[in-house]
mmCIF file of C-alpha atoms and ligand atoms in Angstrom:
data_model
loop_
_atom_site.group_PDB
_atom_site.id
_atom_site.type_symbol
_atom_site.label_atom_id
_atom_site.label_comp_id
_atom_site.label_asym_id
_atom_site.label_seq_id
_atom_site.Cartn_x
_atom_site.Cartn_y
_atom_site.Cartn_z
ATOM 1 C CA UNK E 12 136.097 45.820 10.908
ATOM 2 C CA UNK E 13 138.303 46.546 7.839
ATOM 3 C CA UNK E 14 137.544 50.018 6.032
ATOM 4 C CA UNK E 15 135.579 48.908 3.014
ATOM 5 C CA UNK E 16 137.751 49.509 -0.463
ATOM 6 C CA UNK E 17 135.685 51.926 -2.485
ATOM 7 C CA UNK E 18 135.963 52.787 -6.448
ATOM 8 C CA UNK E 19 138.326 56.325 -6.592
ATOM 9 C CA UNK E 20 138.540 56.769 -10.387
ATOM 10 C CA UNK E 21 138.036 55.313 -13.804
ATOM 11 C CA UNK E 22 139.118 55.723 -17.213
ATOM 12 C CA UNK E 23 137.985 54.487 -20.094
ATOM 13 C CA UNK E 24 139.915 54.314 -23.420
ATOM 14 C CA UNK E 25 139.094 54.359 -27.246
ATOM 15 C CA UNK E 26 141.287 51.628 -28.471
ATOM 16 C CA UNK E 27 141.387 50.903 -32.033
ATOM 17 C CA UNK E 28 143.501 48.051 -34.018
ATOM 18 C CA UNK E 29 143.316 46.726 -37.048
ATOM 19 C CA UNK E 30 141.986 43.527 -38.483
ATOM 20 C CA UNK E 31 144.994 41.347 -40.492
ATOM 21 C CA UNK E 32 142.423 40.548 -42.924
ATOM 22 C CA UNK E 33 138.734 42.220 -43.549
ATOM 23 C CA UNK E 34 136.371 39.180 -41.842
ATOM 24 C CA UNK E 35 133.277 38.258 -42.878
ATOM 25 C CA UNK E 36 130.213 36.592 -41.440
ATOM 26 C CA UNK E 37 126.475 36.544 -42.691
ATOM 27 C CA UNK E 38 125.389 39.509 -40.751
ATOM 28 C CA UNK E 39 128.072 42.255 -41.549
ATOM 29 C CA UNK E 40 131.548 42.448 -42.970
ATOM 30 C CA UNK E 41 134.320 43.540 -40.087
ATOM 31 C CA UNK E 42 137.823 45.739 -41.166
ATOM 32 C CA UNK E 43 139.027 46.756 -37.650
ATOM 33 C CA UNK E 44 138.340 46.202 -34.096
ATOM 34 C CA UNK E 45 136.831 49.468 -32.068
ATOM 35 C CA UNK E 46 137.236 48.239 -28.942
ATOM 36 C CA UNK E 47 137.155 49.911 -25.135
ATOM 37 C CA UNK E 48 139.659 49.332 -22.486
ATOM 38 C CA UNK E 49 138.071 50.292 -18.807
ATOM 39 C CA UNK E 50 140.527 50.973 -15.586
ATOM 40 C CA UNK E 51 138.885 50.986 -12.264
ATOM 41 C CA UNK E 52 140.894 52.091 -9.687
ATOM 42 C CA UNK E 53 140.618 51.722 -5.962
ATOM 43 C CA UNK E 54 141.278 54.430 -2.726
ATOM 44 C CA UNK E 55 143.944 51.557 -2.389
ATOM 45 C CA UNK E 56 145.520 51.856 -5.270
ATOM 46 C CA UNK E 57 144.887 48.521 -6.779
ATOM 47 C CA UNK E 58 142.900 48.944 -10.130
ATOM 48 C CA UNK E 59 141.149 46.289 -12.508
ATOM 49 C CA UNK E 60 140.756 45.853 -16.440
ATOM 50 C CA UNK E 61 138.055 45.012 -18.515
ATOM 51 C CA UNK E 62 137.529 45.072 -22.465
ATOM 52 C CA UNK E 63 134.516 45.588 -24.611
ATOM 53 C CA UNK E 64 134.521 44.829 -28.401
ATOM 54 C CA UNK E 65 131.260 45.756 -29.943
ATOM 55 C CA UNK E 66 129.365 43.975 -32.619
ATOM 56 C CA UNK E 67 126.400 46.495 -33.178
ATOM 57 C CA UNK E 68 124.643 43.705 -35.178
ATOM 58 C CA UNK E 69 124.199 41.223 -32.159
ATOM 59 C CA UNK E 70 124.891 43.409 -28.541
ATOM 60 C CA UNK E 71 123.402 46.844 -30.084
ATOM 61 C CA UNK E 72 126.682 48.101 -28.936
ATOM 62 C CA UNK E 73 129.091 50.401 -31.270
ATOM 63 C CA UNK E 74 132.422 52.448 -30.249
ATOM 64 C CA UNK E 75 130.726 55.723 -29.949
ATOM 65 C CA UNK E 76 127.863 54.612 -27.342
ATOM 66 C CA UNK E 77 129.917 52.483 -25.604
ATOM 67 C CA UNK E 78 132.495 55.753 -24.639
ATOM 68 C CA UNK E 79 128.875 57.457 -24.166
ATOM 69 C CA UNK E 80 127.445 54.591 -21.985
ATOM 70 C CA UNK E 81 130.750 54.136 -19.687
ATOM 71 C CA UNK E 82 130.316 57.342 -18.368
ATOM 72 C CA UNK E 83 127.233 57.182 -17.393
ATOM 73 C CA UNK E 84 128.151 53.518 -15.736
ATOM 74 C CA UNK E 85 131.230 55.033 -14.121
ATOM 75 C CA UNK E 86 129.130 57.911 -12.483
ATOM 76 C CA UNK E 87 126.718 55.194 -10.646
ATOM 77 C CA UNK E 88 129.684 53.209 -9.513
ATOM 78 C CA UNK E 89 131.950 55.610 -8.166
ATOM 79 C CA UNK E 90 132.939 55.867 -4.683
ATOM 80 C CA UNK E 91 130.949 52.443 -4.273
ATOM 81 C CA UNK E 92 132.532 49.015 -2.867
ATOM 82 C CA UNK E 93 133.990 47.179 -5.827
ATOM 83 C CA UNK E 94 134.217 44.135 -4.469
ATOM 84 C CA UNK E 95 130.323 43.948 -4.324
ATOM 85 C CA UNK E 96 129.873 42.812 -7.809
ATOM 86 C CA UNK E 97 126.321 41.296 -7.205
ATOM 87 C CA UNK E 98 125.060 44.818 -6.369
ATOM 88 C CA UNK E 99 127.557 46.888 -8.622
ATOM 89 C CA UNK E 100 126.536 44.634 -11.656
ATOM 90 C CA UNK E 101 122.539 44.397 -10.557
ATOM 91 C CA UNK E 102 123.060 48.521 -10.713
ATOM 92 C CA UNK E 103 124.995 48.480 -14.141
ATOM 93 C CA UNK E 104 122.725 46.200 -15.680
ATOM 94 C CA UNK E 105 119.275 47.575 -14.263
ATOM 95 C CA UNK E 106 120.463 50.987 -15.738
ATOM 96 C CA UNK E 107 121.741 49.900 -19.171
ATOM 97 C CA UNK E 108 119.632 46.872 -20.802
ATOM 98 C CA UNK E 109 120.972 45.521 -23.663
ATOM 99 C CA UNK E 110 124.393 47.116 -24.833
ATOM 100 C CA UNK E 111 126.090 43.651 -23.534
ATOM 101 C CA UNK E 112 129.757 44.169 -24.005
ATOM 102 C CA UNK E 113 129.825 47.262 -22.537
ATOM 103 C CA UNK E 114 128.576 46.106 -18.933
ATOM 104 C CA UNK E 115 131.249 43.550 -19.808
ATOM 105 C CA UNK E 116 134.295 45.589 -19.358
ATOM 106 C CA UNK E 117 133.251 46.972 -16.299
ATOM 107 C CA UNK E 118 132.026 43.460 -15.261
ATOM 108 C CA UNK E 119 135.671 42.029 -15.913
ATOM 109 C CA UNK E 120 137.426 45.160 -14.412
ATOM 110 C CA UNK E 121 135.594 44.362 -11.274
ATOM 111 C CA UNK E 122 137.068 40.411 -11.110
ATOM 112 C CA UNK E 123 139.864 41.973 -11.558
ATOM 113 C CA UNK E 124 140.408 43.841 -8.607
ATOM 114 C CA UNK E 125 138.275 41.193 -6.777
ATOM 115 C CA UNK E 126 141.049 38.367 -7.648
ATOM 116 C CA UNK E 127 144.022 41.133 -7.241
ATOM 117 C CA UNK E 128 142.350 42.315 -3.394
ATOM 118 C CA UNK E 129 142.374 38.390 -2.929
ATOM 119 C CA UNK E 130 145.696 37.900 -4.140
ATOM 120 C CA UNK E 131 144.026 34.835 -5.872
ATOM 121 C CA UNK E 132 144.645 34.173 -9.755
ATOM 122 C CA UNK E 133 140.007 34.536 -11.744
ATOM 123 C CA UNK E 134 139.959 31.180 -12.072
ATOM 124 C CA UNK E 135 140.671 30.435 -8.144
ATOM 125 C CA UNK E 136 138.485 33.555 -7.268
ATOM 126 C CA UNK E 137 135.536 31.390 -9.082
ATOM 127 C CA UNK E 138 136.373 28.706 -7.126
ATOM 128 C CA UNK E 139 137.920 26.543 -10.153
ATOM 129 C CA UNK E 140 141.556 25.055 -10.797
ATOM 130 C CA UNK E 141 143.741 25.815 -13.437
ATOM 131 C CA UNK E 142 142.825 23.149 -16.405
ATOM 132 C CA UNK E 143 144.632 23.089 -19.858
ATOM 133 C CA UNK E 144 142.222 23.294 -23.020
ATOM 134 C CA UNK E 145 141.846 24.373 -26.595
ATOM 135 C CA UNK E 146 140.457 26.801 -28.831
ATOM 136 C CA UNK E 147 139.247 26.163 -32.542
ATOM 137 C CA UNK E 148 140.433 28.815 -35.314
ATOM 138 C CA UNK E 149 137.725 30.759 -37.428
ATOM 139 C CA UNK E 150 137.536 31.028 -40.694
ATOM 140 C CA UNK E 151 135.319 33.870 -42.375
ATOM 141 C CA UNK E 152 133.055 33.602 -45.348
ATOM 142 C CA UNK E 153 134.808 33.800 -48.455
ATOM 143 C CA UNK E 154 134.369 31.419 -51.771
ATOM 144 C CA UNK E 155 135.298 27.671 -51.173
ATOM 145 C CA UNK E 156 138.118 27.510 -52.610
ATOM 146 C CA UNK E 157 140.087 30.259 -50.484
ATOM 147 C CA UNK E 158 138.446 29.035 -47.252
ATOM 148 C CA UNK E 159 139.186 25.527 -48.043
ATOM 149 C CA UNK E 160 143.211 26.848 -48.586
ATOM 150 C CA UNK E 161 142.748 28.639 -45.190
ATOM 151 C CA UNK E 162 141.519 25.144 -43.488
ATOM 152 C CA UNK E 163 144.436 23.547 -44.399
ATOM 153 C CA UNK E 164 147.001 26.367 -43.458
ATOM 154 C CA UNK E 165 145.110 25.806 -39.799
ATOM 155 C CA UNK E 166 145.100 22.518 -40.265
ATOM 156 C CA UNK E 167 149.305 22.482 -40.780
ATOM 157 C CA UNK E 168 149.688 24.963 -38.080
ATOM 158 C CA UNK E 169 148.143 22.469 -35.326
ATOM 159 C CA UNK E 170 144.265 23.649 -34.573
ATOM 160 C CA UNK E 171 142.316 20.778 -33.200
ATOM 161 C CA UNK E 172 139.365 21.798 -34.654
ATOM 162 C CA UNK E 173 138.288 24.322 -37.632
ATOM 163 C CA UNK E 174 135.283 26.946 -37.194
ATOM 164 C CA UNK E 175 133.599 27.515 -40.396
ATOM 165 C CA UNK E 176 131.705 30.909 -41.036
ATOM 166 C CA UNK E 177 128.389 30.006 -42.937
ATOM 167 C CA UNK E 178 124.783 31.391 -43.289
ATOM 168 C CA UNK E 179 124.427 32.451 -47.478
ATOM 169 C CA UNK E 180 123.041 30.115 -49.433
ATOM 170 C CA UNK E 181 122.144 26.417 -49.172
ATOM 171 C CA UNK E 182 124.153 25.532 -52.471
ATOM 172 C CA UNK E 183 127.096 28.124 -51.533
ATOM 173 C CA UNK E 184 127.058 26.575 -47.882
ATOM 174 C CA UNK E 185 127.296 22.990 -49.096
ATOM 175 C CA UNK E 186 130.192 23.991 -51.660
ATOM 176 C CA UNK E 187 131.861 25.922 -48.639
ATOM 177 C CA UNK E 188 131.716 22.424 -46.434
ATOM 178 C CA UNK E 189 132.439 20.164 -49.092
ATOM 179 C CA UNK E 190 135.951 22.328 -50.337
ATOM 180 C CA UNK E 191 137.127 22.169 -46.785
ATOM 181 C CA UNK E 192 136.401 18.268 -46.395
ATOM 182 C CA UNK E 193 138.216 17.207 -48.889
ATOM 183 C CA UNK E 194 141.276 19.611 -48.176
ATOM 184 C CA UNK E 195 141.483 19.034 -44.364
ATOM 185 C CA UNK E 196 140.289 14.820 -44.949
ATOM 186 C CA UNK E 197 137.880 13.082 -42.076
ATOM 187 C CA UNK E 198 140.388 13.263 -39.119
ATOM 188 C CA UNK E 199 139.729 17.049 -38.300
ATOM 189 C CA UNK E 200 136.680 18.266 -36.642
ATOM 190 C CA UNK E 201 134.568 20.915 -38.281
ATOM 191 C CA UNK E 202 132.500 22.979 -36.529
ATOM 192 C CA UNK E 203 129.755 25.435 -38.418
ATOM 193 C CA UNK E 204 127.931 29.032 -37.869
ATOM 194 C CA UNK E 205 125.237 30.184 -39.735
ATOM 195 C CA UNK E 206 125.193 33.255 -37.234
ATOM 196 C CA UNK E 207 120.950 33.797 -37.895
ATOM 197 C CA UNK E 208 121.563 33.895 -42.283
ATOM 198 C CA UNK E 209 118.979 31.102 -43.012
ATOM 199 C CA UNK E 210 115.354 31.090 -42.393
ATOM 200 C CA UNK E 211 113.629 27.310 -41.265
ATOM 201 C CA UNK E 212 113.398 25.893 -44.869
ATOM 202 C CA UNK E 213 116.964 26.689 -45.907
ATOM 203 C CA UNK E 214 118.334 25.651 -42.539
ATOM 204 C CA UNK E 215 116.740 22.414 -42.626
ATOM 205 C CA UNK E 216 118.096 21.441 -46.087
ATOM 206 C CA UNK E 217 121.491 22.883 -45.858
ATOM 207 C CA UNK E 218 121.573 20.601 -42.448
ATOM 208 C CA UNK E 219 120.451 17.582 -44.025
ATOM 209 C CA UNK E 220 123.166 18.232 -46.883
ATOM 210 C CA UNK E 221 125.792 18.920 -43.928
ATOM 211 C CA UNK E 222 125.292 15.382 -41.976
ATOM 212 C CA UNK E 223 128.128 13.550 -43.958
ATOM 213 C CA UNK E 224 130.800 15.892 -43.517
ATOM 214 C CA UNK E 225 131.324 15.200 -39.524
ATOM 215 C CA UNK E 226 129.858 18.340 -38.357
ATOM 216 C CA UNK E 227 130.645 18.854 -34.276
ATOM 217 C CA UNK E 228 127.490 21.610 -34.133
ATOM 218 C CA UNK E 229 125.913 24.472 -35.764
ATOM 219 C CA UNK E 230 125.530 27.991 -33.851
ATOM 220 C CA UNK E 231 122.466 29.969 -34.253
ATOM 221 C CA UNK E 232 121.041 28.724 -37.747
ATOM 222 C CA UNK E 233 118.056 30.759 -37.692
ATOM 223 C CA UNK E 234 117.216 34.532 -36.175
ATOM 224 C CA UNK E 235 117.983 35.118 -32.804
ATOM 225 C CA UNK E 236 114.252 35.375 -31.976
ATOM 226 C CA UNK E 237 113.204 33.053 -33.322
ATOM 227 C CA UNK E 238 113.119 30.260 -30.623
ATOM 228 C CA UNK E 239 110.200 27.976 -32.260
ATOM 229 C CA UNK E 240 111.692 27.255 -35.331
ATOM 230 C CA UNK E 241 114.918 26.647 -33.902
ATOM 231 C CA UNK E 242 113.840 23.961 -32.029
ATOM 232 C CA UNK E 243 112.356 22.553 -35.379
ATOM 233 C CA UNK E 244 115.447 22.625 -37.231
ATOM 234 C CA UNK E 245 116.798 20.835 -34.570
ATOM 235 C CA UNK E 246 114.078 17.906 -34.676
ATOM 236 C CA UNK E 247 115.083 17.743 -38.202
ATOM 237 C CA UNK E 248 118.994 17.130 -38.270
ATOM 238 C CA UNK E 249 121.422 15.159 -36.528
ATOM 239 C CA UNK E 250 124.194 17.514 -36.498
ATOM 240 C CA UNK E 251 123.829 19.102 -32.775
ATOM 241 C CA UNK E 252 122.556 22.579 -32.720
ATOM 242 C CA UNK E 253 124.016 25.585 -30.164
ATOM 243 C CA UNK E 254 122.211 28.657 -29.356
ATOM 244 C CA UNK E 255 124.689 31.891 -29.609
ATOM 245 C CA UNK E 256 123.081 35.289 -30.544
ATOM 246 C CA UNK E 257 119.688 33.623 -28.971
ATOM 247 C CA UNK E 258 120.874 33.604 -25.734
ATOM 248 C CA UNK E 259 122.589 36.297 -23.983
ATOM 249 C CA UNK E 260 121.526 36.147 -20.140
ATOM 250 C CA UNK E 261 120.332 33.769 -17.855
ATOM 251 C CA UNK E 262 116.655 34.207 -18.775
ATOM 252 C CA UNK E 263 116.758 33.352 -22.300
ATOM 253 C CA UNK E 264 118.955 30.433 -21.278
ATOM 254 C CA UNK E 265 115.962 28.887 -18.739
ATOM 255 C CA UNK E 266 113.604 28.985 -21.979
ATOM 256 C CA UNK E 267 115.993 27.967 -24.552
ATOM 257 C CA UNK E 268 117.079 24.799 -22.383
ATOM 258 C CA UNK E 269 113.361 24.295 -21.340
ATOM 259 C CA UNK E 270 111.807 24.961 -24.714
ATOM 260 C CA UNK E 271 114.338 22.300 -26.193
ATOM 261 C CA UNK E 272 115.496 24.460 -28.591
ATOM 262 C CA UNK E 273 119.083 23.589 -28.086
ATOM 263 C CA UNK E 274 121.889 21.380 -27.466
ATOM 264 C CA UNK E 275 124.283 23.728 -26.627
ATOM 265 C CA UNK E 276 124.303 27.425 -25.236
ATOM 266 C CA UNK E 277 127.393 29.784 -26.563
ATOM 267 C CA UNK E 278 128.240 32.249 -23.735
ATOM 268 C CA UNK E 279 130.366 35.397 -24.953
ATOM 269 C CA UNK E 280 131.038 37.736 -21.800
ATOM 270 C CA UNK E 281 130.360 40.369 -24.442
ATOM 271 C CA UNK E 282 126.834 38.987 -25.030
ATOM 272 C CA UNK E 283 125.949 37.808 -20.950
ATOM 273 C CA UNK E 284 127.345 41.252 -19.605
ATOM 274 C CA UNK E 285 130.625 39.210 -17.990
ATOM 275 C CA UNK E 286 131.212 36.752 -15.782
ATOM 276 C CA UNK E 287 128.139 37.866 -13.393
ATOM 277 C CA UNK E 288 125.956 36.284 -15.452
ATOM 278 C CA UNK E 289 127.940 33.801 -17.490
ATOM 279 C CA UNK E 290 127.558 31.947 -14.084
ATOM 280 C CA UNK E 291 124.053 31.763 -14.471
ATOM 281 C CA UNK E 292 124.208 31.252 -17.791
ATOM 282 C CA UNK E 293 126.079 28.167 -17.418
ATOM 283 C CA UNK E 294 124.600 26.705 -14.277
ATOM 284 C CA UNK E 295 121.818 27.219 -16.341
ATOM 285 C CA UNK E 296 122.718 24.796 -18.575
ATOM 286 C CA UNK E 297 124.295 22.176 -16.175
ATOM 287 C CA UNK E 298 120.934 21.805 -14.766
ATOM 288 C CA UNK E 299 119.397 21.094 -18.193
ATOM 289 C CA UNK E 300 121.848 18.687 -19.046
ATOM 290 C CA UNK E 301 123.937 20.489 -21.725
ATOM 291 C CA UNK E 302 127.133 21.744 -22.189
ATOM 292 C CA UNK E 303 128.307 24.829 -23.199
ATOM 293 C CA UNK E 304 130.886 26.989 -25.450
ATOM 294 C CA UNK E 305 132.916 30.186 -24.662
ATOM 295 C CA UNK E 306 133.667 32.357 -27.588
ATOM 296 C CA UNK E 307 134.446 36.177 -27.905
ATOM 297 C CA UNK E 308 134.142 39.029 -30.307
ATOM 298 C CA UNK E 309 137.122 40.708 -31.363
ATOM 299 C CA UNK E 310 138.600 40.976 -28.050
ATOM 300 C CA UNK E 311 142.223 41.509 -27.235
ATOM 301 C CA UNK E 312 144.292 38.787 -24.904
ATOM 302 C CA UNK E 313 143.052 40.706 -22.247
ATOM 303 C CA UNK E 314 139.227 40.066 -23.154
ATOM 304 C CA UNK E 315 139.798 36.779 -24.183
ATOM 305 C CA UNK E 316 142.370 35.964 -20.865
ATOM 306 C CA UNK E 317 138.804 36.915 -18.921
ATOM 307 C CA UNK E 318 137.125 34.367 -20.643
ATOM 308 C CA UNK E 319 139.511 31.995 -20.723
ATOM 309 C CA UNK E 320 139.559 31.851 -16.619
ATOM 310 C CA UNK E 321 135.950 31.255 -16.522
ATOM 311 C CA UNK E 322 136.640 28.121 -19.176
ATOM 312 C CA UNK E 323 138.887 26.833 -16.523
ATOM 313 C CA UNK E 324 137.103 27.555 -13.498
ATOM 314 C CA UNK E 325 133.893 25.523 -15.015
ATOM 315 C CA UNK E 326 134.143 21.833 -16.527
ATOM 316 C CA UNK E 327 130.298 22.443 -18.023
ATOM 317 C CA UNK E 328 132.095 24.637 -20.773
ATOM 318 C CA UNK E 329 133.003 21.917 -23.189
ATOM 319 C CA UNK E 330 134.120 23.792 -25.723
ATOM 320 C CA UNK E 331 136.370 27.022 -26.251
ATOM 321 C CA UNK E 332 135.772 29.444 -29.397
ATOM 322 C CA UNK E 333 138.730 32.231 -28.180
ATOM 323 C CA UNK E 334 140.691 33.166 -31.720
ATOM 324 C CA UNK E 335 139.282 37.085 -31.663
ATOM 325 C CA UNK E 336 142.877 37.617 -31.327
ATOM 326 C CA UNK E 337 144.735 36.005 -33.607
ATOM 327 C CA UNK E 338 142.572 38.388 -36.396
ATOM 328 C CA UNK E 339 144.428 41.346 -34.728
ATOM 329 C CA UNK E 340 147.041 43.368 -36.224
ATOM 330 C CA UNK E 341 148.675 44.041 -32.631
ATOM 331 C CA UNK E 342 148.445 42.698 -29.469
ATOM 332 C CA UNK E 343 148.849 45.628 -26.963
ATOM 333 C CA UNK E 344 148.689 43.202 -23.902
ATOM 334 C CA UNK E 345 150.976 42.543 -21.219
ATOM 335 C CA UNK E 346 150.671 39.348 -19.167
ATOM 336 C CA UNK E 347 147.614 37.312 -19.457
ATOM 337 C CA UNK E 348 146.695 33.652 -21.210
ATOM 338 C CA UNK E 349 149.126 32.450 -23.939
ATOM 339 C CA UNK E 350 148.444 30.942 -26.835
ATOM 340 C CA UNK E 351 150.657 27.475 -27.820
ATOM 341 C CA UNK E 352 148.501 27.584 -31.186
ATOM 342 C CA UNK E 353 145.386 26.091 -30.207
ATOM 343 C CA UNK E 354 146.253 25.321 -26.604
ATOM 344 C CA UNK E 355 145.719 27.885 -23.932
ATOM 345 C CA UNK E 356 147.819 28.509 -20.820
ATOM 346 C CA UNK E 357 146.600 30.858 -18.277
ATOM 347 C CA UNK E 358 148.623 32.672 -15.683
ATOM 348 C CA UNK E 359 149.053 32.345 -12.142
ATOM 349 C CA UNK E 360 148.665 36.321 -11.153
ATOM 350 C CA UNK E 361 145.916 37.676 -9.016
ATOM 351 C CA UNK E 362 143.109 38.624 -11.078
ATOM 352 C CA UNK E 363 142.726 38.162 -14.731
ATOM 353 C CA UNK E 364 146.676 38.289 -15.280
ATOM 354 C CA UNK E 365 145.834 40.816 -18.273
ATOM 355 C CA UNK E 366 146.803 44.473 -18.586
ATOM 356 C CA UNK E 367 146.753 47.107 -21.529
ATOM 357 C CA UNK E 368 150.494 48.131 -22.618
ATOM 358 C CA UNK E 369 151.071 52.182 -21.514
ATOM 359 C CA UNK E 370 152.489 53.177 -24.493
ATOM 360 C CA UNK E 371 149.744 51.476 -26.627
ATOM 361 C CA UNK E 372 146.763 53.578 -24.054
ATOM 362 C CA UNK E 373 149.309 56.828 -24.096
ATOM 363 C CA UNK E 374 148.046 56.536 -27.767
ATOM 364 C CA UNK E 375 144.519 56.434 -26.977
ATOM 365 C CA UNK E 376 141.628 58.929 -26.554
ATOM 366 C CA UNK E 377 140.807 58.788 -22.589
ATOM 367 C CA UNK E 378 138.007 60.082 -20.606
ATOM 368 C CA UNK E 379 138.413 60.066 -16.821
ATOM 369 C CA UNK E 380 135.612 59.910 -14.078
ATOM 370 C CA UNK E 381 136.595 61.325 -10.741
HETATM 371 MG MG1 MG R 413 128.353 32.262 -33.289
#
């Protein structure tokens, strides 16, 4: 029998960039991106990549305890079989609950090698094809008349649909919808995110006002706990409702779907932990009848390029939300998914396709775990 490949060193860098524009949504206001890059290497040689962008508002995660938290996940990995990601991720996420996008990046790392050792490109690893799709383009909170401007410029550029940042007030929410209507015209689909900012009463008449402007869904309209009166705003609207910071593993998904709360689940990798349990997540869903999103934080190519794979590797994700990067003042990736504006194209090399630019990490704070 073949020696088994075991986990020889890992480094994990600080990696900040810069936002192009600050970026609001109703929980917090964003300026940069304080992201983590993660290298696993092998005795082999071969190493993987992974990303974590933390949004301490939804995953509990910031910068400073993710580079404290990867240390402590690279210590109960090392010198362990990497290609065992049911037991290295069971490990990972029995030690660290919550804390999300962390476990993420080592998560993805781990697919990495797995698809590089197999010489197989993610989404053939996860047993998929390659499929062409699209992503929608975000547009932050900001007064009506400036988002509606930015929904056009999108518009022009080529985005298939427009994601719309809401969650303040009903009468501010309403003006927000209405601006971008009549800039963008019927054609366009619109799709909206109150990320948790109303409580039941607002949601339910900011809905109702919502129904004639062609609304594809709204993501979390109410607190992410807050399961029972999701499922009433939902009895109350016809615009579809999708579950985001409600659901980030496969256990909230089984009582979302079987509570009806739902009609849609948005998985983030950075929210399920990775792929390890975006499976679940989704299959999940499939056996509940509903399809489901992909979106990201503000992830890099390389994050997104992760997520992207799983897209393609499973028809049950309808819809793709991956624009984290087109917020970013650099893009320090080599390789990975490309962007023809909307339309994403993912690569044919092993494993995610994705790696960090050296002279971008030669820039960054590193710690190593030997
Ligand atoms: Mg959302």
């Amino acid at each position: 029998m073949k020696k088994e490949l075991k986990i020889s060193k890992i480094e994990v860098f600080k990696a900040d960039i810069e936002l192009i524009e600050p970026f609001r949504i109703s929980l917090m206001e964003f300026t940069d991106a304080e992201n983590m890059f993660v290298k696993i290497y092998t005795d082999e040689g071969t190493y993987g990549v992974g990303e974590a962008s933390p949004t301490s508002c939804i995953t509990g995660d910031t910068q400073a305890t993710m580079l404290g938290g990867a240390s402590d996940l690279a210590k109960l990995i090392l010198n362990k079989n990497p290609l065992d990601i049911e037991n290295r991720m069971r490990e990972i996420n029995k030690y660290l609950v919550h804390n999300s996008a962390l476990r993420s990046a080592f998560d993805m790392a781990l697919y990495d090698i797995l698809g590089k050792v197999a010489g197989l490109p993610l989404f053939a690893v996860l047993g998929g094809h390659k499929r062409l799709f699209w992503t929608d383009n975000t547009i932050g909170i900001d007064d009506s008349e400036r988002m509606a401007q930015k929904a056009m410029e999108y518009k022009k550029r080529g985005f298939e649909a427009i994601k719309v940042k809401l969650g303040t007030t009903e009468e501010e929410d309403v003006a927000r919808i209405e601006a971008i209507r009549n800039a963008v015209g019927d054609a366009i689909p619109l799709r909206t995110d109150a990320n948790q900012g109303w409580d039941y009463t607002t949601a339910v008449a900011t809905l109702k006002a919502l129904e004639k402007f062609r609304i594809e869904y709204c993501e979390q309209p109410v607190a992410h706990w807050d399961y029972e009166n999701m499922r009433r705003v939902r009895q109350s609207t016809s615009i579809p409702i999708m579950a985001d910071e409600s659901v980030f593993d496969e256990h909230d998904a089984f009582k979302l779907t079987s509570m009806g709360c739902c009609d849609y689940l948005n998985i983030k990798l950075a929210k399920s932990g990775g792929i390890h349990s975006a499976i679940k997540i989704n299959a999940i869903a499939e056996g509940a009848g509903m399809a489901c999103m992909l979106g990201c934080m503000m992830e890099t190519r390389l994050g997104l390029t992760a997520g992207a794979h799983f897209v393609s590797a499973r028809p049950n994700i309808r819809y793709a939300d991956l624009d984290g990067h087109f917020m970013l003042k650099e893009d320090p990736i080599i390789g990975g998914a490309q962007w023809k504006v909307g339309e994403i194209h993912l690569p044919d090399t092993p494993g995610h396709g994705a790696d960090v630019d050296l002279d971008f990490l030669k820039k960054c704070e590193v710690i190593t775990i030997e």
